[in-house]
């Protein structure tokens, strides 16, 4: 056998390469197992004679009946394995007897499995986080992503990737086991149990030899993102990846230099975090970069904000405070503070500045020692003005104001927009007034556009796959429908429907679909990308807010989701806006695979209809007395009616908004953007000066924006023996036991429009932010007595003068507080990050008034740094107008709905990120350029030569590259003010704190705007006015297991709320989870969107409920019954108890 193989080795490779060139590069793969046990490994050439190759002579001038086929000889324990690559031909061929001697001792079989790995294409690796991935003791963590699981998933991915690479594929015959010849493009994602896919990392580009670096990178990304997804049940960890040969990566100029790899600082900046420095040096860079100490000769150094009118000099006399103090002062050692590289004295005693020459009673020149510069000083009663000069050129100007008439080293120095406060020569506080732009008014619209189209898709689910089978379109006059049985495929049907819209008369029309963002777009995106090379989606959290579709280089359609401006079902909206009502339809009938789309016959049975009564069904069936019910006709009728109903709702909504506010709704894709436009055009005043926050200020303030407080304090109103006055036992264990069936009634109260209430009644931040370092409150407290005295004499500015803004502070809580008030983010034992209200000590950013409120309940804090703002009432007129409209409109009418929607949609718009995630649909070739230039957050392969790219940090220089049609400025959120959103939510927590600290009842559960208590609120809190409480439920029994998982039972109904659960549960089932370790499983239908293939996959999955101790410590009695909670304790930001 060995001899026969050796005879074939000496064939010249020229013949092979010539033959391979003409036949093509694709080969069919065979395994040949040879009994020879030689252990050496080498590449050999085999001479194979092909019996039938009929087209060769016809196609090419030369024929070679003895082509050379390369094989790899490899040793394998007890046998030899030859891996053979034969040309992949379109016709059969036979091996002649010349190969029979080899084949007789070999086994020749085609490899049965195709290559899993596709080179240079996007692949997905899914790691299931089901219960099989954890031990029994870790069962509560089955749906949570932990650092350990991320590493395990990555190791599993590495194992499968490298295993696949070690198996030669038809794509790469010349594969070498040198992994450095490939680069791996990879994004870390998660898939939630409700089928939402979220990118955790940016796209990373690493050499395969650097694979293990991904562990550190992805763990850091998860640490940054985990808070956002903590409450979310996760089903899979996903690694989306593309393996690219290095030679292809190098085809992009300087790609190796420009490639965006992981940067901890870049990531933290992008997600809105800013690491606190241990020493206050962060602003020293600002001093140097913002203001040059040595300006150019052409610089204008006039600073009108610090100039003092010369008329004030006449108040001076020979016994002026400053001059006499200077003359009588004793020289002492002087500290200095550096400003832009110039050391300035920490005193107003000019005798310590250098050699002094008085040229008048109010003017002096001070010659600095060992310097060519000199101070020119002008003295006033309680301040001085100084200019630092060199040869009559002004280098620096400042103003010093005396704060203590007997101590010249206690003063305030102002240099341009910087302010330094000194006490006895020590710098206590540094303040820098930041330059920002302010939110501007916009003009109302002169005309109302009526360019509206509505569209609807009807779908069916066959064998777990949801696809569309009917499309209808309505333009206000004409309906047009497309039904699947009239076409060869769903793709053709959808394509025809989009082509129908590609008319010049529809240029700049808005095409509305109800739930386009999360449903219809899945079916249509791939079709649209086939028909246009200029498709620009606007997305947020994986939802399509707007899809701009350009065709013929000059016409545009905008696809919108009407659900984003009018939340609610089409049926309820039709009723509210008093338009023709939706019809009914047997949705489940078409899901039967035995039903043809051409069905005609009896009306489908009642069981196929959802949400209707039997009487409604009978009335509907009566319409088909003595005639057949036709599926196609009824589907088209139903679908077209939906389009007509939606058109009339949008048209009526548009008319009302334009009549009230002169705003055209077609310019705004979401309710929040519409509310923002109404505020800016109608209610924003010039004096409001709402600051637009970006950059480092945004990063600092964003940490204080933590949203509402949701917590379980006591899980059930069952009375414990400890609480029972009839219990005479002194045994602690007896007191801990629960008394069965003895409960208190629980009352749930909700606040009327909490956020609008705080927007109107609490001061909001305005003006330029002033950065400061130091304990600003200690300085304010020194003047407290004077301020109180002023307030008693009629000057009520005391509270207004108290520092107002966002502060970084060291917090120390009272240890006996049962319901803490201040929230902070901490890392839990399972590696995730969570917002909790603990006891202990930590450092964080907070709204000043929330700190002052917590101080009343025993909190102590020391201010480190922060940003000051002015107080203003910027939302009063907006809230008053809308609340009055709601108050005097009949419930369910258009004005009532409009006022309710707009009241709650404004504040969040101001809290958006200044660097949004951007999205483009581009070709695979353009995508390769993007990978090396931008922070890629997600990639969806549309499987038509195009990709949906999501990215951050748009490169300003991209305007000069080959990627066209990109307006960089459109990729930035300019009109945002996170400080306003932070203050609104913090003020809401302040308002709710009075109900959390009331000792006249027991608090069981709080949500952002509601409380569950076992008593009654004082009548002064109850009413229909803004900010007052209303009683929503009175529960005879209730159970609160975790945030967003609770329920109660009243005299007439059960009320359960469980985040993510669709199928109903019984109250007693939920209450059974009070026993430690108990879990409840419920089968849920999950929808998994597949944008690449334009469909949804529907699966039945198990939803597991159980109690977790993620925000407070859970207490169990001796029978393992959950009966109470305590706050977690942290020390220096780490949980210790």
PDB file of N, CA and C in Angstrom, residues 735-770:
ATOM      1  N   UNK A 735     -42.875  33.817  68.147  1.00  0.00           N
ATOM      2  CA  UNK A 735     -43.258  35.121  67.628  1.00  0.00           C
ATOM      3  C   UNK A 735     -43.015  35.229  66.126  1.00  0.00           C
ATOM      4  N   UNK A 736     -42.069  34.470  65.637  1.00  0.00           N
ATOM      5  CA  UNK A 736     -41.731  34.537  64.215  1.00  0.00           C
ATOM      6  C   UNK A 736     -42.728  33.779  63.351  1.00  0.00           C
ATOM      7  N   UNK A 737     -43.494  32.836  63.945  1.00  0.00           N
ATOM      8  CA  UNK A 737     -44.415  32.029  63.145  1.00  0.00           C
ATOM      9  C   UNK A 737     -45.596  32.863  62.662  1.00  0.00           C
ATOM     10  N   UNK A 738     -46.078  32.539  61.473  1.00  0.00           N
ATOM     11  CA  UNK A 738     -47.222  33.241  60.904  1.00  0.00           C
ATOM     12  C   UNK A 738     -48.519  32.601  61.368  1.00  0.00           C
ATOM     13  N   UNK A 739     -49.518  33.440  61.564  1.00  0.00           N
ATOM     14  CA  UNK A 739     -50.837  32.947  61.944  1.00  0.00           C
ATOM     15  C   UNK A 739     -51.645  32.742  60.673  1.00  0.00           C
ATOM     16  N   UNK A 740     -52.018  31.511  60.358  1.00  0.00           N
ATOM     17  CA  UNK A 740     -52.742  31.245  59.105  1.00  0.00           C
ATOM     18  C   UNK A 740     -54.065  31.993  59.053  1.00  0.00           C
ATOM     19  N   UNK A 741     -54.378  32.516  57.856  1.00  0.00           N
ATOM     20  CA  UNK A 741     -55.673  33.084  57.520  1.00  0.00           C
ATOM     21  C   UNK A 741     -56.044  34.351  58.297  1.00  0.00           C
ATOM     22  N   UNK A 742     -55.090  34.906  59.056  1.00  0.00           N
ATOM     23  CA  UNK A 742     -55.384  36.152  59.754  1.00  0.00           C
ATOM     24  C   UNK A 742     -54.643  37.272  59.039  1.00  0.00           C
ATOM     25  N   UNK A 743     -55.371  38.085  58.301  1.00  0.00           N
ATOM     26  CA  UNK A 743     -54.737  39.088  57.445  1.00  0.00           C
ATOM     27  C   UNK A 743     -55.325  40.461  57.698  1.00  0.00           C
ATOM     28  N   UNK A 744     -54.604  41.461  57.210  1.00  0.00           N
ATOM     29  CA  UNK A 744     -55.077  42.838  57.220  1.00  0.00           C
ATOM     30  C   UNK A 744     -55.447  43.227  55.800  1.00  0.00           C
ATOM     31  N   UNK A 745     -56.369  44.161  55.665  1.00  0.00           N
ATOM     32  CA  UNK A 745     -56.703  44.657  54.338  1.00  0.00           C
ATOM     33  C   UNK A 745     -55.582  45.581  53.846  1.00  0.00           C
ATOM     34  N   UNK A 746     -55.267  45.448  52.573  1.00  0.00           N
ATOM     35  CA  UNK A 746     -54.219  46.255  51.960  1.00  0.00           C
ATOM     36  C   UNK A 746     -54.864  47.215  50.974  1.00  0.00           C
ATOM     37  N   UNK A 747     -54.497  48.493  51.091  1.00  0.00           N
ATOM     38  CA  UNK A 747     -55.033  49.515  50.198  1.00  0.00           C
ATOM     39  C   UNK A 747     -53.919  50.000  49.270  1.00  0.00           C
ATOM     40  N   UNK A 748     -54.251  50.038  47.993  1.00  0.00           N
ATOM     41  CA  UNK A 748     -53.298  50.556  47.001  1.00  0.00           C
ATOM     42  C   UNK A 748     -53.716  51.959  46.577  1.00  0.00           C
ATOM     43  N   UNK A 749     -52.793  52.923  46.756  1.00  0.00           N
ATOM     44  CA  UNK A 749     -53.020  54.300  46.353  1.00  0.00           C
ATOM     45  C   UNK A 749     -52.051  54.666  45.229  1.00  0.00           C
ATOM     46  N   UNK A 750     -52.566  55.381  44.221  1.00  0.00           N
ATOM     47  CA  UNK A 750     -51.758  55.873  43.116  1.00  0.00           C
ATOM     48  C   UNK A 750     -51.777  57.393  43.094  1.00  0.00           C
ATOM     49  N   UNK A 751     -50.663  57.992  42.695  1.00  0.00           N
ATOM     50  CA  UNK A 751     -50.593  59.444  42.576  1.00  0.00           C
ATOM     51  C   UNK A 751     -51.158  59.879  41.227  1.00  0.00           C
ATOM     52  N   UNK A 752     -51.949  60.928  41.240  1.00  0.00           N
ATOM     53  CA  UNK A 752     -52.435  61.507  39.988  1.00  0.00           C
ATOM     54  C   UNK A 752     -51.303  62.247  39.291  1.00  0.00           C
ATOM     55  N   UNK A 753     -50.823  61.685  38.186  1.00  0.00           N
ATOM     56  CA  UNK A 753     -49.821  62.346  37.338  1.00  0.00           C
ATOM     57  C   UNK A 753     -48.612  62.819  38.160  1.00  0.00           C
ATOM     58  N   UNK A 754     -47.856  61.861  38.705  1.00  0.00           N
ATOM     59  CA  UNK A 754     -46.734  62.181  39.586  1.00  0.00           C
ATOM     60  C   UNK A 754     -45.697  63.076  38.911  1.00  0.00           C
ATOM     61  N   UNK A 755     -45.223  62.674  37.735  1.00  0.00           N
ATOM     62  CA  UNK A 755     -44.163  63.454  37.093  1.00  0.00           C
ATOM     63  C   UNK A 755     -44.639  64.842  36.660  1.00  0.00           C
ATOM     64  N   UNK A 756     -45.814  64.986  36.051  1.00  0.00           N
ATOM     65  CA  UNK A 756     -46.293  66.350  35.791  1.00  0.00           C
ATOM     66  C   UNK A 756     -46.432  67.181  37.060  1.00  0.00           C
ATOM     67  N   UNK A 757     -46.839  66.549  38.153  1.00  0.00           N
ATOM     68  CA  UNK A 757     -46.953  67.266  39.422  1.00  0.00           C
ATOM     69  C   UNK A 757     -45.602  67.824  39.873  1.00  0.00           C
ATOM     70  N   UNK A 758     -44.568  67.005  39.808  1.00  0.00           N
ATOM     71  CA  UNK A 758     -43.245  67.493  40.231  1.00  0.00           C
ATOM     72  C   UNK A 758     -42.697  68.528  39.255  1.00  0.00           C
ATOM     73  N   UNK A 759     -42.983  68.363  37.961  1.00  0.00           N
ATOM     74  CA  UNK A 759     -42.525  69.341  36.972  1.00  0.00           C
ATOM     75  C   UNK A 759     -43.110  70.720  37.242  1.00  0.00           C
ATOM     76  N   UNK A 760     -44.334  70.751  37.748  1.00  0.00           N
ATOM     77  CA  UNK A 760     -44.997  72.029  38.024  1.00  0.00           C
ATOM     78  C   UNK A 760     -44.628  72.606  39.386  1.00  0.00           C
ATOM     79  N   UNK A 761     -44.516  71.760  40.406  1.00  0.00           N
ATOM     80  CA  UNK A 761     -44.440  72.247  41.780  1.00  0.00           C
ATOM     81  C   UNK A 761     -43.042  72.243  42.381  1.00  0.00           C
ATOM     82  N   UNK A 762     -42.081  71.649  41.745  1.00  0.00           N
ATOM     83  CA  UNK A 762     -40.715  71.635  42.255  1.00  0.00           C
ATOM     84  C   UNK A 762     -39.821  72.488  41.353  1.00  0.00           C
ATOM     85  N   UNK A 763     -38.842  73.173  41.930  1.00  0.00           N
ATOM     86  CA  UNK A 763     -37.944  73.989  41.096  1.00  0.00           C
ATOM     87  C   UNK A 763     -37.118  73.117  40.159  1.00  0.00           C
ATOM     88  N   UNK A 764     -36.911  73.616  38.950  1.00  0.00           N
ATOM     89  CA  UNK A 764     -36.151  72.907  37.930  1.00  0.00           C
ATOM     90  C   UNK A 764     -34.830  73.640  37.655  1.00  0.00           C
ATOM     91  N   UNK A 765     -33.802  72.939  37.220  1.00  0.00           N
ATOM     92  CA  UNK A 765     -32.491  73.564  36.977  1.00  0.00           C
ATOM     93  C   UNK A 765     -32.484  74.396  35.691  1.00  0.00           C
ATOM     94  N   UNK A 766     -31.958  75.593  35.798  1.00  0.00           N
ATOM     95  CA  UNK A 766     -31.832  76.480  34.644  1.00  0.00           C
ATOM     96  C   UNK A 766     -30.470  77.164  34.688  1.00  0.00           C
ATOM     97  N   UNK A 767     -30.164  77.899  33.633  1.00  0.00           N
ATOM     98  CA  UNK A 767     -28.932  78.689  33.597  1.00  0.00           C
ATOM     99  C   UNK A 767     -27.700  77.862  33.305  1.00  0.00           C
ATOM    100  N   UNK A 768     -26.552  78.540  33.304  1.00  0.00           N
ATOM    101  CA  UNK A 768     -25.278  77.878  33.040  1.00  0.00           C
ATOM    102  C   UNK A 768     -24.855  77.027  34.236  1.00  0.00           C
ATOM    103  N   UNK A 769     -24.430  75.808  34.016  1.00  0.00           N
ATOM    104  CA  UNK A 769     -23.914  74.994  35.123  1.00  0.00           C
ATOM    105  C   UNK A 769     -22.591  75.566  35.623  1.00  0.00           C
ATOM    106  N   UNK A 770     -22.427  75.556  36.919  1.00  0.00           N
ATOM    107  CA  UNK A 770     -21.184  76.019  37.544  1.00  0.00           C
ATOM    108  C   UNK A 770     -20.540  74.831  38.242  1.00  0.00           C
TER     109      UNK A 770
END
